[in-house]
Structure formats: structure tokens, C-alpha cells
């Protein structure tokens, strides 16, 4: 490690001395009329910096490294261009021609380790932008992402929601925040994503094993929350976001400001508060104690220089999440609009410190990411002054990788990655579900990327080692009677997991119409602490849970194949996948009781999941005011020993969107209307001891536009979900076994005021 840090300092010094004052300047014009287009965003994702064209369509981005860069050029109503630019001295002004096209199919993604076009990536990556979240917001960020084909959620009310990617969830989906893995006890059924939309520019979701890049926990995929763009050099900008929800009487306020000096110093600060009362189902029944409150603050500083860039960030997130208890549901209902926390509830606090540094060495690059995360989780059931279950995480993480340009078309990445995770129980807690424990992860990986003409080919190899030490020797464990499996004399257990993973894939784009993508990837996941060692009452789920310390690590291999055809004004795409999993761990009721609680145990068996996603987009060239999108997604999960179905697999789903882009109406610019439909089919492939769930149809609508008031332009978004006030059960809801319906009609109003 010392050698790597020493080399990094040498590289920084040499780069700073050798760098030239390079800049990228140019002009963006309409391809048909050749007239300039003002307001176009020219962005370099690799540097997180860019510019907006002025009234003459011109732009300038300064202090660039001397290397090839990927540039994304985008503007509403025009097709996005992803262009590779060679940054060099005495660069001539470039001219970029945009063509009118409502369907922006292509854009840059960064989650696949390489910065590249989404359509060129052999890995299936979906991107949800900030504007998409504002147009159709939800109390939980994860809920706002579920209109993506192949992505759904497991929920415990509107405030607690965790990702499901192609049927896999819990510790199999890795959350990445500010470039580092985000650990927040995601094994718990009542533990949500744990992150909010505050300060997020967009969200990228990898659908399929990403263990090669991100390690254990990414065998199903990744949800990568990417920070908003830095301010342009010399600018200070900010915005206020105000939002209200009708169903839960929810209120959200978000204020942010950021700036950048001409010498490359960048800074930002953003804060948000949100509160919700209990929600109403389609019958108008209040679902007691589904209220929640959150506070979020984040800030950061950094430098943008010719040698590269560096950033330091801090995030604070506080959540108080009500826990619905079916036995006393009506007793938990108080006055309408009451949003004060009442027992039982979760009190979750996160502190996340992060640094990201990029050093450019000619065409090569060194990237170093470090993070320190503290997570405090308290589950309060007996009374407001008593912690029934208290857990604290300290997690130090690192990821250091070197990008080596072998030739103009071949690039290699080698890196080391890992984390040291420590879980500590509150000594004064009333109950203990898992022991104190440490996890020491160490990894070494290498990847190759070939990109030339019509082909992109990627592949790599990774080795991982994990050591888990469980410790129940503290006096509070002894007094409570907590027992580790096998009852070791020193009340400690050690498990070690290691192995190799590999993946390879290719994208072939013979012309502007066709895209073929195939990928074969291995993933893995070491069992989490709950699966190995849990032995006690979990207040958040009102059940007794048992693990198994003899579990082996999960290992999967998934094959993906996708085709896309894009014509003039329309596009049709399809993806199929087959996921073969050894040692799949799942949670199931035993039918036994511990006191008055059901006993649930983790089990392990070989499994398979397979399915497909189809999508059709229509944007007629002769009717640019109209657009239509529809998608169909399905997944089936089974055990391989008896072909019985796996629990908590989402139902087949058909989603539709009809969009109308209207002409400007006075001060209202770019108004739009979108009608949304979601057909959720019967989920009759129930696991043993799991009940089938009938299907349902949900109707939604989004209306909005930009309103000019003086020199300011306000973004106004009005959205409605479940407009028919349907009463229904969601198969993926943890409320479903108790017959608790989902949220009824909900109207959300969001106003964004830039300044």
C-alpha cells in the first residue's frame, strides 16, 4: 500500500509539471439548418465537468488532461451524441451537429468500469436521470426506479424499499455511493436501500453479475448513485426543490448550492428534510405507523486541475421509519397528518466520508477511492427510551485501480479493492439477533477492454478473499443466552471464503440500426452475518430468525443476450438471461413457533432464474409531439433439486407510457402530458408456504413544464399514481402475508426553483 501511495505522489508531481493548458472549444449547430443551438449541455463524465452553449452555440471547457476523452452532447428534442475527442495542444474548434430526435437511446455510462456509450457496453446498464425522478417522484428513491424493465422492489411500506434485479435481492444487489460500496445491514427484510435522491445526478443500474468490478454482493447487479455535476468554472448556482404528496400528506424540501472558481476549486452543499404521515390504501383505510421522517445533508470540496482531480465529501442521513405491526394495526392509527415517531420504529443514522482522486498520466490514469462509513441502526419496540435491537457498523473501504492504454483501441485495468467491516451490538440492547463480527475483504482484479470500429469486447479475472470472525464473548451476550452454532467454548467462530471469478462479453454494432450484445459473467456472494449466525428475535419483522454457520458462498454464472433495432422514429429491443446459481440462500418459514413468534430459517439449495425483457419505443418523425413506450419483463426462479419456486420473485409486468409534447403556451415552456400504465400479472408461481397473489392494473399520469417568471425558469411537475384508487396486494410487499394493501391514489407536486 505504501508503494502504491508513493507512486501516486510521483505521478501527480510529474503530471503537474508535464501538463499543458489544454481546452476543448467548439460550436453546436442544428444538422438541418446549420443554425446555432444555445443551452446544449456538453459534458465530460470522466472529469465530471462540462459547459453549456451560449446564444451563438459556442462552448469552452478548460484545464483538460492530455488524453482522449468521451464527450456527451445533449439537448431536449435532439438525439444525444457520444463522441470520443483527442485532447491535444492547438486543438481546432470542433463543430457538433445535432439532429432532431425525441428518442435519446444512447448516453454515457460509467458503472461498467470504463466510460463508454450505454449502447456499446457489453454489460446491461440502465440509466435513470434526475429529471425522470422529478417527473415521477416517490417517497422512496427505490420506488422511483422500478419502472425500469427487470428492476423491482421489496417493500415494507412507502419509506422502506430495497432493490430487486431480475429476481435477486437482499445482499445480492450492491449499492454504490460516491464510488464506494454502501453497507447498511441490507440483509434485513425490514432494511431499505438506505439512500435518498438528495444531490444525485442520475442512477445507473447494472442488470447481471458485476462481481468482477465490485466484488461480493454484486452477483445480481448494482445500483450506482452518481453525484450531480460540478458547477462550471467561475459559476455559482443553486436550486430549491419543494414537493408535496397527497396520500401520506408528505412534504419534502431540498436546497442546494454549488460553485467553482476559475482556478479549479469546486465546492457544494445540499440538505433535504422529508416527512410523511400514515398512508391510505385504496379503501381509504389508514395503515398505522407507516409514517417516516428523514434528514439528509451532504457537502464536498475538490480540485479540478490539468493533472486530474480530487474530491472530499461528507454525507449525513437520519431516518426514523415507523414499523407496522399487524396485531395492533388499528391501535397504531392516530390523527390524520400525525407524523411524529411512535413505537415501534427504526432509527437509522449514517455518516459517510469519501475521497475520490483521478491522476492522468498521458493516456493512462490512476484512480483511488477511499471511504469510511458509520451506520447506526436502532429498532425501538418496548418504549421510546429503550433500544430493543441496536447495531453499529464501522466500515473502511478502498479501491485503487490503474488504467493502462495499451494502444488506441485496447485498455487494461488492474486494481486492488477491499474493506474492513466491523459490526458491534449495543451492550444495553434488549435483544441480540447477530453477534459482534468483523469482515476483512481483499481482492485483486484485472480487466481488458477492446473498442474498435463496430466491436467492443471486454473480459477479466478476479480473486477474492474474505475472513469473517463472529464474537459472542461479551458479557451481554452471555447474560442474554445468545448461542453461536456449535456452541464453541471461546464463543468465537471464524469462516473464510475465497475464489476466482471471470466474465467476458461483446457488443457488435454493424451499423446505426442494429446492436447485438452478449455477456457471460460469474458472480459470487459470501453469506452475510444474518445468514451465518442469526439466532434471535428480529423486532422489525416480528419473527424469530435462525442462520446456519456452515453455509458455503453463493456462486452464479449468468448468460445474457440482447438485440436492438433502431429505425427512423422507433426502436425495438429484447434481452434474455439465464442465471445458474449454486448454494443459493433463501429465507423461509418453518411452521414452528418460538413463544408467540413464527420461526424463519435460512436454507441453501441450488437454483436457477431465467427470464426476458422486451421494450418498444415509438417517436414518429411526422408527429414529434407524440411518443409511446412499452416494456414487458418476466423472471422465474426455481430450486434445482425439486423445481419448486423460490420466494419473493416478482410477477410478470407490462408497462406502458403515452407521451404528448405540447407547444409553448405563453410563459409555459415545453409542456408535456404522460399517461402511464402498469399491468402486474397474477403471481401464481408461489414458493412453498407462500401464497399466490392476484394481478392488478395501475393508472398514472404526469403533467409538467417550465414556467418563466422574470429571469427565472421554474420546473413544475405534477404526477399521479394509482389514479383509479385500486385496492391491491403487491407480491413483493412484506405486508402481503398480513393482507395489508398498498398505497391508494397519490398526487405529487414538485416545484424546482433554480437561482
XYZ file of C-alpha atoms in Angstrom:
755
model
C 0.000 0.000 0.000
C 2.849 2.417 0.843
C 4.441 1.721 -2.548
C 1.163 2.497 -4.344
C 0.721 5.767 -2.444
C 4.328 6.775 -3.095
C 3.962 6.092 -6.810
C 0.737 8.090 -6.846
C 2.523 11.136 -5.400
C 5.277 10.810 -8.000
C 2.725 10.532 -10.790
C 0.873 13.619 -9.536
C 4.080 15.647 -9.483
C 5.231 14.540 -12.932
C 1.788 15.119 -14.411
C 1.514 18.588 -12.970
C 4.893 19.524 -14.449
C 4.203 17.982 -17.851
C 0.605 19.085 -18.327
C -0.244 21.698 -20.886
C -3.049 24.203 -20.663
C -5.441 22.289 -22.934
C -9.000 23.246 -23.681
C -11.886 21.961 -25.744
C -13.928 24.563 -27.596
C -16.462 24.338 -30.323
C -19.888 25.109 -31.668
C -23.115 23.094 -31.639
C -25.490 23.560 -34.584
C -28.675 22.075 -35.977
C -27.768 19.496 -38.626
C -30.561 20.559 -40.983
C -30.484 24.360 -40.724
C -26.881 24.785 -39.533
C -28.157 27.367 -37.036
C -26.546 27.543 -33.555
C -28.296 25.843 -30.620
C -27.997 27.625 -27.268
C -28.411 25.780 -23.962
C -26.818 22.499 -25.123
C -25.031 20.525 -22.398
C -21.504 19.427 -23.343
C -20.311 17.098 -20.587
C -17.194 15.001 -19.947
C -18.294 12.259 -17.488
C -14.757 11.093 -16.798
C -13.969 14.524 -15.345
C -17.468 15.362 -14.055
C -17.218 18.744 -15.722
C -18.681 20.433 -18.754
C -20.227 23.561 -20.218
C -23.463 24.906 -21.694
C -23.507 26.560 -25.116
C -24.197 30.290 -25.267
C -26.514 32.154 -27.647
C -24.071 31.550 -30.519
C -23.946 27.803 -29.759
C -20.320 28.013 -28.620
C -18.712 26.398 -25.587
C -15.293 26.081 -23.931
C -14.007 23.567 -21.373
C -10.568 24.349 -19.953
C -7.835 22.626 -17.912
C -8.098 19.286 -19.699
C -5.614 16.428 -19.375
C -3.682 15.397 -22.454
C -5.652 12.238 -23.211
C -8.577 11.040 -25.262
C -11.893 11.799 -23.596
C -15.504 10.778 -24.082
C -17.855 13.743 -24.532
C -21.638 13.636 -24.297
C -23.646 16.330 -26.101
C -27.354 16.500 -25.248
C -30.328 18.817 -25.622
C -34.094 18.365 -25.313
C -35.639 17.378 -28.639
C -32.352 16.264 -30.194
C -30.569 12.955 -30.305
C -27.718 12.625 -27.803
C -24.231 12.348 -29.299
C -21.458 10.392 -27.597
C -18.140 11.370 -29.137
C -14.504 10.431 -28.492
C -12.288 13.527 -28.547
C -8.497 13.640 -28.666
C -7.380 16.454 -26.362
C -4.191 17.999 -27.690
C -2.403 21.314 -27.929
C -3.556 23.783 -30.585
C -6.845 21.941 -30.899
C -9.053 23.334 -33.627
C -12.567 24.374 -32.774
C -14.896 21.424 -33.337
C -18.368 21.629 -34.838
C -21.001 19.240 -33.486
C -24.192 18.742 -35.461
C -27.314 17.650 -33.565
C -30.240 16.038 -35.312
C -33.815 16.365 -34.114
C -34.820 13.110 -32.419
C -37.044 12.705 -29.378
C -35.792 9.183 -28.554
C -32.448 9.582 -26.793
C -31.397 5.945 -26.806
C -27.696 6.452 -26.234
C -25.782 8.157 -23.460
C -22.606 7.705 -21.465
C -22.450 5.273 -18.540
C -19.629 4.843 -16.027
C -20.726 1.882 -13.890
C -19.072 -0.734 -16.088
C -15.592 0.484 -15.016
C -14.995 2.007 -18.471
C -16.535 5.308 -19.548
C -18.441 4.469 -22.710
C -21.687 4.661 -24.614
C -24.549 2.736 -22.985
C -25.376 1.109 -26.306
C -21.771 -0.057 -26.744
C -21.426 -1.630 -23.315
C -21.487 -5.462 -23.258
C -22.900 -5.161 -19.728
C -26.600 -4.348 -19.500
C -26.785 -0.932 -17.795
C -29.933 1.150 -17.385
C -29.777 4.848 -16.562
C -32.408 6.956 -14.772
C -31.747 10.684 -14.847
C -32.570 13.326 -12.266
C -35.317 14.751 -14.479
C -37.011 11.332 -14.647
C -37.073 11.138 -10.841
C -38.532 14.650 -10.539
C -41.239 13.950 -13.115
C -42.418 10.810 -11.321
C -41.197 11.056 -7.712
C -41.900 8.552 -4.956
C -41.444 8.625 -1.173
C -38.642 6.059 -1.598
C -35.900 6.516 -4.196
C -36.023 2.797 -4.986
C -39.723 3.036 -5.847
C -38.928 5.768 -8.387
C -36.531 3.386 -10.169
C -38.902 0.449 -10.568
C -40.318 1.469 -13.949
C -37.035 0.183 -15.364
C -37.553 -3.231 -17.034
C -36.131 -6.005 -14.860
C -35.969 -3.820 -11.734
C -38.472 -4.049 -8.879
C -38.535 -3.668 -5.103
C -39.242 -5.445 -1.830
C -41.074 -3.006 0.406
C -42.224 -2.580 3.985
C -44.353 0.496 3.479
C -43.515 3.582 1.391
C -40.418 4.508 3.396
C -38.616 1.149 3.345
C -37.807 -0.289 -0.053
C -34.904 -2.425 -1.298
C -33.857 -3.229 -4.879
C -34.649 -6.418 -6.774
C -32.806 -7.011 -10.059
C -34.035 -9.859 -12.249
C -35.498 -11.636 -9.230
C -32.478 -11.327 -6.915
C -32.411 -9.060 -3.892
C -31.176 -8.549 -0.321
C -27.357 -8.870 -0.093
C -27.075 -9.821 -3.769
C -27.622 -6.264 -5.018
C -24.791 -3.898 -4.180
C -25.387 -0.208 -3.542
C -22.583 2.095 -4.703
C -22.476 5.654 -3.393
C -19.833 8.245 -4.311
C -17.766 5.487 -5.880
C -17.743 3.166 -2.827
C -19.882 0.267 -1.590
C -22.610 1.298 0.853
C -23.157 -1.202 3.688
C -26.182 -0.654 5.919
C -27.182 -4.128 7.139
C -29.020 -4.715 3.853
C -29.565 -8.367 4.777
C -32.578 -7.389 6.889
C -36.017 -7.790 5.339
C -37.055 -4.525 7.004
C -33.925 -2.629 5.904
C -34.320 -0.444 2.828
C -31.895 0.951 0.266
C -30.851 3.467 2.900
C -30.086 6.271 0.440
C -32.094 9.219 -0.844
C -32.210 11.256 -4.057
C -30.555 14.271 -2.405
C -27.763 15.596 -4.617
C -27.983 12.698 -7.069
C -27.484 13.492 -10.763
C -28.552 10.094 -12.072
C -28.745 6.430 -11.109
C -27.153 3.623 -13.135
C -28.279 0.037 -12.621
C -26.232 -2.937 -13.785
C -28.525 -5.861 -14.540
C -26.489 -9.012 -14.040
C -23.369 -10.156 -12.163
C -20.912 -7.319 -11.570
C -18.695 -9.105 -9.045
C -15.701 -8.738 -11.355
C -15.796 -4.957 -10.871
C -17.426 -4.538 -7.461
C -16.815 -7.781 -5.549
C -19.045 -9.776 -3.210
C -22.631 -8.593 -3.089
C -22.851 -7.650 -6.772
C -23.862 -11.080 -8.085
C -27.316 -9.784 -9.065
C -26.251 -6.319 -10.107
C -25.512 -2.836 -8.841
C -27.458 0.317 -8.020
C -24.943 3.121 -8.527
C -25.947 6.578 -7.294
C -23.915 9.185 -9.176
C -23.389 12.692 -7.874
C -24.768 15.745 -9.646
C -22.439 17.628 -11.967
C -19.970 20.175 -10.670
C -20.674 23.814 -11.389
C -18.976 25.339 -14.425
C -15.696 27.122 -13.679
C -16.339 30.639 -12.424
C -20.030 29.987 -11.649
C -22.133 29.680 -8.507
C -25.557 28.084 -8.886
C -28.234 26.546 -6.746
C -31.826 25.418 -6.589
C -34.719 24.806 -4.235
C -36.991 21.777 -4.638
C -40.377 21.737 -2.909
C -42.612 18.661 -3.034
C -45.904 17.504 -1.540
C -47.738 14.151 -1.636
C -51.498 13.899 -1.184
C -51.866 10.341 0.134
C -49.424 10.382 3.043
C -49.542 14.192 3.364
C -45.811 14.004 2.700
C -43.634 17.109 2.456
C -40.091 17.370 1.121
C -37.797 20.412 0.966
C -34.423 20.320 -0.744
C -31.912 23.177 -1.004
C -28.536 23.020 -2.712
C -25.788 25.364 -3.847
C -22.504 24.696 -5.636
C -19.710 26.669 -7.194
C -16.353 26.515 -8.929
C -13.605 29.123 -9.040
C -11.614 29.849 -12.162
C -8.544 28.172 -10.640
C -10.392 24.837 -10.289
C -11.598 24.830 -6.683
C -15.083 23.261 -6.541
C -17.487 23.049 -3.630
C -21.072 22.035 -2.934
C -23.588 21.776 -0.112
C -27.092 20.356 -0.123
C -29.674 19.498 2.503
C -33.146 17.982 2.493
C -35.857 17.151 5.002
C -38.872 14.937 4.385
C -41.790 13.730 6.479
C -44.830 11.537 5.832
C -47.914 10.571 7.791
C -49.509 7.116 7.607
C -50.623 6.209 4.090
C -54.140 5.305 2.949
C -54.927 2.203 0.900
C -57.454 2.089 -1.943
C -60.320 1.664 0.535
C -59.295 4.800 2.428
C -58.013 2.803 5.401
C -55.044 4.319 7.224
C -52.184 1.842 7.568
C -50.929 2.592 11.055
C -47.329 3.591 11.738
C -46.145 3.677 8.136
C -45.084 7.277 8.779
C -41.447 8.277 8.464
C -39.111 11.256 8.666
C -35.688 11.830 7.094
C -32.997 14.495 7.230
C -30.116 14.495 4.766
C -27.112 16.810 4.488
C -24.069 16.494 2.263
C -21.141 18.672 1.373
C -17.949 18.396 -0.608
C -14.855 20.226 -1.805
C -12.419 19.421 -4.570
C -9.874 20.495 -7.134
C -10.019 20.290 -10.922
C -6.534 20.597 -12.350
C -4.681 19.668 -15.508
C -3.110 16.685 -13.732
C -6.556 15.366 -12.742
C -8.984 15.996 -9.942
C -9.681 15.130 -6.336
C -12.762 15.408 -4.118
C -13.580 15.051 -0.436
C -17.207 14.508 0.571
C -19.285 14.001 3.691
C -22.876 12.755 3.897
C -25.213 12.677 6.899
C -28.515 10.803 6.696
C -31.013 10.387 9.526
C -34.141 8.247 9.126
C -36.937 7.465 11.550
C -39.090 4.768 9.978
C -42.308 3.521 11.504
C -42.816 -0.249 11.762
C -46.289 -1.556 11.084
C -47.387 -4.398 13.389
C -50.389 -6.366 12.050
C -51.639 -7.410 15.512
C -52.091 -3.821 16.674
C -52.576 -2.113 13.319
C -55.684 -0.147 14.292
C -54.133 0.913 17.601
C -51.217 2.461 15.709
C -53.512 4.793 13.740
C -53.593 8.268 15.298
C -54.880 11.570 13.952
C -54.630 12.185 10.215
C -51.475 14.097 9.448
C -49.652 12.943 12.578
C -46.055 12.347 11.540
C -44.424 12.033 14.942
C -42.457 8.824 15.503
C -44.219 6.269 17.664
C -43.092 2.828 18.772
C -42.233 0.555 17.129
C -39.841 2.332 14.759
C -36.344 2.225 13.293
C -33.875 5.000 13.980
C -31.099 4.822 11.363
C -28.155 7.242 11.163
C -25.386 7.249 8.556
C -22.125 9.182 8.360
C -20.213 8.622 5.113
C -16.781 10.135 4.422
C -15.375 9.680 0.937
C -12.459 10.719 -1.242
C -12.018 10.174 -4.981
C -8.842 11.080 -6.873
C -8.007 10.765 -10.574
C -4.448 11.282 -11.787
C -3.906 11.445 -15.568
C -0.613 10.138 -16.911
C -0.747 10.757 -20.628
C -3.305 8.245 -21.909
C -3.131 6.331 -18.602
C -4.965 7.064 -15.378
C -4.707 6.186 -11.700
C -7.952 6.273 -9.726
C -8.098 5.928 -5.935
C -11.296 5.782 -3.895
C -11.361 5.636 -0.106
C -14.334 5.717 2.211
C -15.273 5.437 5.844
C -18.868 4.657 6.750
C -20.567 4.621 10.136
C -24.080 3.199 10.305
C -26.172 3.171 13.489
C -29.365 1.115 13.420
C -31.738 1.108 16.376
C -35.034 -0.780 16.425
C -37.282 0.512 19.187
C -40.286 -1.530 20.264
C -40.630 -1.586 24.068
C -40.621 2.179 24.573
C -39.045 5.402 23.241
C -36.203 5.220 25.782
C -35.380 1.549 25.189
C -33.348 0.118 22.301
C -34.579 -3.385 21.549
C -32.037 -4.084 18.798
C -29.004 -1.840 18.308
C -26.268 -2.337 15.730
C -23.308 -0.177 14.736
C -21.186 -0.571 11.602
C -17.707 0.838 11.046
C -16.533 0.176 7.502
C -13.300 1.332 5.876
C -13.163 0.712 2.124
C -10.646 1.224 -0.649
C -10.438 0.744 -4.411
C -7.219 1.607 -6.252
C -7.001 0.914 -9.961
C -4.679 1.767 -12.800
C -5.989 2.315 -16.342
C -3.329 1.411 -18.883
C -3.730 2.396 -22.536
C -2.009 -0.387 -24.486
C -2.897 1.090 -27.875
C -5.644 3.390 -29.203
C -8.133 0.510 -29.145
C -7.069 -1.597 -26.154
C -7.137 -0.577 -22.497
C -6.398 -2.588 -19.353
C -7.379 -2.067 -15.725
C -5.584 -3.643 -12.790
C -6.634 -2.931 -9.248
C -6.841 -3.829 -5.605
C -10.068 -3.479 -3.667
C -11.391 -4.330 -0.248
C -12.910 -3.243 3.009
C -12.678 -3.841 6.735
C -16.123 -4.088 8.283
C -16.888 -4.213 11.991
C -20.339 -4.890 13.418
C -20.956 -4.067 17.100
C -24.138 -4.669 19.104
C -25.297 -2.080 21.616
C -24.437 -3.506 25.043
C -27.649 -2.061 26.516
C -29.934 -3.532 23.811
C -32.789 -5.742 24.962
C -32.310 -8.369 22.231
C -29.461 -9.743 20.110
C -30.051 -11.198 16.660
C -26.486 -11.430 15.297
C -23.141 -11.419 17.160
C -20.398 -8.837 17.037
C -18.310 -9.591 13.963
C -15.615 -8.401 11.582
C -15.306 -8.936 7.840
C -11.951 -8.483 6.108
C -12.251 -8.406 2.306
C -9.250 -8.296 -0.050
C -9.388 -8.518 -3.830
C -7.165 -8.324 -6.888
C -8.621 -7.928 -10.367
C -7.753 -7.226 -13.967
C -9.911 -6.246 -16.983
C -9.355 -5.693 -20.692
C -11.439 -3.511 -22.996
C -11.113 -3.589 -26.801
C -13.022 -0.919 -28.682
C -12.612 -0.538 -32.434
C -14.991 0.222 -35.263
C -18.068 -1.976 -34.803
C -16.827 -4.093 -31.895
C -16.442 -3.727 -28.140
C -15.018 -6.760 -26.348
C -14.478 -6.946 -22.588
C -13.201 -9.586 -20.201
C -11.447 -10.032 -16.910
C -10.453 -12.160 -13.934
C -10.725 -11.551 -10.190
C -9.591 -13.190 -6.965
C -11.343 -12.522 -3.635
C -10.638 -13.483 -0.057
C -12.915 -12.851 2.921
C -12.375 -13.660 6.581
C -15.365 -13.444 8.926
C -14.909 -13.576 12.695
C -18.016 -13.779 14.893
C -17.620 -12.957 18.569
C -20.303 -13.548 21.211
C -17.952 -13.496 24.207
C -19.058 -10.147 25.633
C -20.926 -10.334 28.924
C -24.180 -9.001 27.487
C -24.313 -11.941 25.045
C -23.678 -14.396 27.889
C -26.349 -12.816 30.090
C -28.838 -12.867 27.218
C -28.085 -16.503 26.411
C -27.058 -15.875 22.802
C -25.606 -19.074 21.324
C -23.341 -19.431 18.301
C -23.814 -22.546 16.141
C -21.883 -25.472 17.593
C -21.530 -23.639 20.935
C -17.725 -23.061 20.704
C -16.033 -22.852 24.101
C -14.471 -19.431 23.471
C -17.769 -18.198 21.949
C -15.993 -17.251 18.690
C -16.326 -18.599 15.155
C -14.164 -17.939 12.088
C -15.133 -18.560 8.470
C -13.039 -17.942 5.370
C -14.265 -17.654 1.786
C -12.184 -17.251 -1.359
C -12.303 -17.952 -5.059
C -11.881 -16.730 -8.624
C -14.485 -15.159 -10.881
C -14.342 -14.270 -14.554
C -16.533 -12.620 -17.140
C -16.492 -11.803 -20.816
C -18.776 -10.058 -23.250
C -19.014 -8.341 -26.595
C -21.115 -5.750 -28.403
C -21.395 -5.662 -32.179
C -22.889 -2.595 -33.912
C -22.696 -3.254 -37.678
C -24.482 -0.001 -38.496
C -26.623 2.743 -36.973
C -29.643 0.447 -36.794
C -28.529 -2.823 -35.207
C -26.902 -3.589 -31.875
C -26.089 -7.113 -30.661
C -24.855 -7.738 -27.127
C -23.772 -10.961 -25.377
C -22.231 -11.409 -21.968
C -21.267 -14.370 -19.784
C -20.387 -13.412 -16.222
C -19.656 -15.145 -12.968
C -20.742 -13.645 -9.692
C -20.362 -14.639 -6.087
C -21.526 -13.689 -2.644
C -20.210 -14.715 0.732
C -23.063 -15.362 3.200
C -23.885 -12.324 5.301
C -23.819 -12.234 9.086
C -27.527 -12.929 9.481
C -27.436 -15.961 7.195
C -24.486 -17.412 9.106
C -25.104 -16.512 12.719
C -28.578 -15.058 13.398
C -30.317 -16.666 16.365
C -32.938 -14.485 17.937
C -35.893 -12.141 17.680
C -35.914 -9.518 14.919
C -38.153 -6.684 16.172
C -38.571 -5.138 12.729
C -40.158 -8.281 11.271
C -41.823 -9.735 14.406
C -40.321 -13.189 13.962
C -37.572 -15.448 15.336
C -34.729 -15.911 12.834
C -32.044 -18.611 12.579
C -28.921 -18.792 10.423
C -26.514 -21.584 9.540
C -22.751 -21.174 10.050
C -21.935 -23.993 7.614
C -23.238 -22.196 4.519
C -20.932 -22.045 1.500
C -20.562 -18.962 -0.654
C -23.084 -18.468 -3.440
C -21.665 -18.738 -6.949
C -23.535 -17.979 -10.143
C -22.960 -17.760 -13.848
C -25.361 -15.717 -15.925
C -25.657 -15.585 -19.684
C -27.236 -12.521 -21.305
C -28.081 -11.890 -24.922
C -29.668 -8.732 -26.273
C -30.700 -7.311 -29.649
C -31.790 -3.796 -30.513
C -33.015 -2.391 -33.803
C -33.468 1.358 -34.170
C -35.234 2.782 -37.180
C -36.403 6.261 -38.029
C -38.708 7.145 -35.163
C -38.853 3.767 -33.452
C -36.726 1.157 -31.674
C -37.311 -2.439 -30.620
C -35.088 -4.293 -28.170
C -35.058 -7.599 -26.337
C -32.911 -9.196 -23.633
C -32.917 -12.806 -22.420
C -30.932 -14.175 -19.478
C -30.316 -17.462 -17.717
C -28.865 -17.402 -14.206
C -27.425 -20.662 -12.824
C -26.773 -20.388 -9.055
C -25.006 -22.831 -6.754
C -25.634 -22.668 -2.983
C -28.481 -20.164 -3.246
C -29.519 -18.963 0.229
C -33.139 -18.101 0.909
C -35.355 -17.357 3.864
C -38.433 -19.452 4.596
C -40.893 -20.046 7.452
C -40.574 -23.374 9.266
C -44.133 -23.588 10.561
C -42.729 -23.741 14.110
C -43.119 -21.218 16.911
C -40.750 -19.642 19.442
C -43.085 -18.233 22.061
C -45.662 -16.296 20.054
C -43.316 -15.716 17.082
C -43.004 -17.683 13.844
C -39.576 -19.251 13.323
C -37.930 -18.467 10.000
C -34.729 -20.200 8.918
C -32.218 -19.604 6.176
C -31.859 -22.516 3.772
C -29.384 -23.265 1.000
C -30.033 -25.060 -2.296
C -29.009 -24.824 -5.944
C -31.292 -22.612 -8.007
C -31.895 -21.102 -11.404
C -33.515 -17.877 -12.559
C -34.357 -17.077 -16.147
C -36.401 -14.515 -17.965
C -36.529 -11.749 -20.516
C -37.209 -8.060 -21.079
C -38.777 -6.572 -24.202
C -39.090 -2.884 -24.991
C -40.615 -0.895 -27.840
C -40.265 2.866 -28.377
C -42.210 4.878 -30.941
C -41.481 8.526 -31.741
C -42.929 9.256 -35.201
C -40.859 11.709 -37.212
C -44.042 13.197 -38.683
C -45.644 13.616 -35.238
C -42.886 14.835 -32.953
C -45.456 15.798 -30.368
C -46.238 12.140 -29.679
C -44.305 9.265 -28.109
C -45.133 5.770 -26.954
C -43.047 3.330 -24.907
C -43.944 -0.121 -23.677
C -41.947 -2.834 -21.937
C -42.569 -6.372 -20.748
C -40.400 -8.114 -18.161
C -40.547 -11.584 -16.639
C -38.433 -13.757 -14.359
C -38.932 -17.265 -12.979
C -36.933 -18.585 -10.020
C -36.745 -22.265 -9.038
C -34.798 -24.652 -6.863
C -32.900 -27.151 -8.981
C -33.459 -30.160 -6.711
C -37.265 -30.318 -6.904
C -38.130 -27.409 -9.276
C -40.223 -25.732 -6.599
C -40.442 -21.947 -6.903
C -38.287 -19.515 -4.953
C -39.887 -16.972 -2.588
C -40.254 -13.281 -3.354
C -39.877 -13.438 -7.115
C -41.670 -10.535 -8.863
C -44.711 -11.105 -11.052
C -44.578 -10.655 -14.807
C -45.082 -6.982 -15.665
C -46.233 -4.958 -18.675
C -45.649 -1.180 -18.551
C -46.897 1.462 -20.991
C -46.266 5.179 -21.395
C -48.002 7.559 -23.834
C -46.333 10.967 -24.048
C -47.668 14.203 -25.518
C -45.246 17.097 -26.033
C -47.253 20.278 -26.418
C -46.420 23.660 -27.908
C -45.365 26.554 -25.685
C -48.277 28.342 -24.053
C -47.187 31.866 -23.198
C -44.948 31.709 -20.131
C -45.251 27.892 -20.004
C -42.431 26.352 -21.991
C -42.102 22.738 -23.144
C -45.322 21.485 -21.513
C -45.967 17.745 -21.581
C -48.529 15.125 -20.572
C -47.660 11.468 -19.953
C -50.192 8.711 -19.316
C -48.675 5.711 -17.562
C -49.982 2.198 -17.141
C -48.630 -0.793 -15.223
C -50.181 -4.223 -15.656
C -48.941 -6.607 -12.966
C -49.937 -10.181 -13.792
C -51.024 -12.909 -11.397
C -48.071 -14.270 -9.443
C -49.185 -17.903 -9.181
C -45.686 -19.395 -9.034
C -45.624 -19.281 -5.247
C -42.893 -20.883 -3.157
C -43.762 -23.491 -0.505
C -45.666 -21.834 2.359
C -46.071 -18.723 0.168
C -49.452 -17.704 -1.203
C -50.211 -16.681 -4.775
C -51.063 -13.022 -5.437
C -53.697 -11.800 -7.911
C -52.705 -9.292 -10.580
C -53.825 -5.682 -10.915
C -53.605 -2.630 -13.178
C -52.396 0.801 -12.055
C -53.010 4.028 -13.969
C -50.815 7.087 -13.596
C -50.265 10.475 -15.208
C -47.525 13.115 -15.297
C -48.065 16.749 -16.300
C -45.461 19.492 -16.271
C -43.408 22.166 -17.951
C -41.115 25.133 -17.429
C -42.662 28.395 -16.252
C -40.824 31.665 -16.886
C -41.118 34.163 -14.052
C -38.946 37.189 -14.673
C -35.423 35.979 -15.337
C -36.012 32.658 -13.613
C -37.444 29.475 -15.104
C -39.311 27.198 -12.700
C -39.667 23.478 -13.365
C -43.119 22.295 -12.325
C -44.028 18.608 -12.189
C -47.425 17.166 -11.237
C -47.710 13.384 -11.090
C -50.370 10.907 -10.058
C -50.092 7.209 -9.239
C -52.887 4.666 -8.804
C -55.365 7.234 -10.108
C -58.187 4.672 -10.099
C -57.581 4.177 -6.359
C -57.119 0.449 -6.818
C -57.091 -1.744 -3.717
C -54.418 -4.382 -4.259
C -51.712 -6.569 -2.726
C -48.163 -6.486 -4.038
C -46.457 -9.896 -4.095
C -43.126 -8.244 -3.199
C -44.506 -6.382 -0.187
C -43.619 -7.735 3.234
C -47.108 -6.569 4.244
C -48.723 -9.029 1.799
C -48.848 -12.086 4.126
C -50.903 -9.981 6.546
C -53.378 -8.823 3.893
C -52.211 -5.194 4.132
C -52.955 -3.309 0.904
C -50.592 -0.965 -0.888
C -50.972 2.800 -1.216
C -54.106 4.173 -2.859
C -54.346 7.233 -5.099
C -51.408 9.614 -4.631
C -50.797 13.011 -6.240
C -47.359 14.609 -6.030
C -46.479 18.212 -6.869
C -42.818 19.158 -7.299
C -41.514 22.666 -7.986
C -37.835 23.279 -8.718
C -36.628 26.882 -8.432
C -33.096 27.489 -9.760
C -31.087 30.519 -8.699
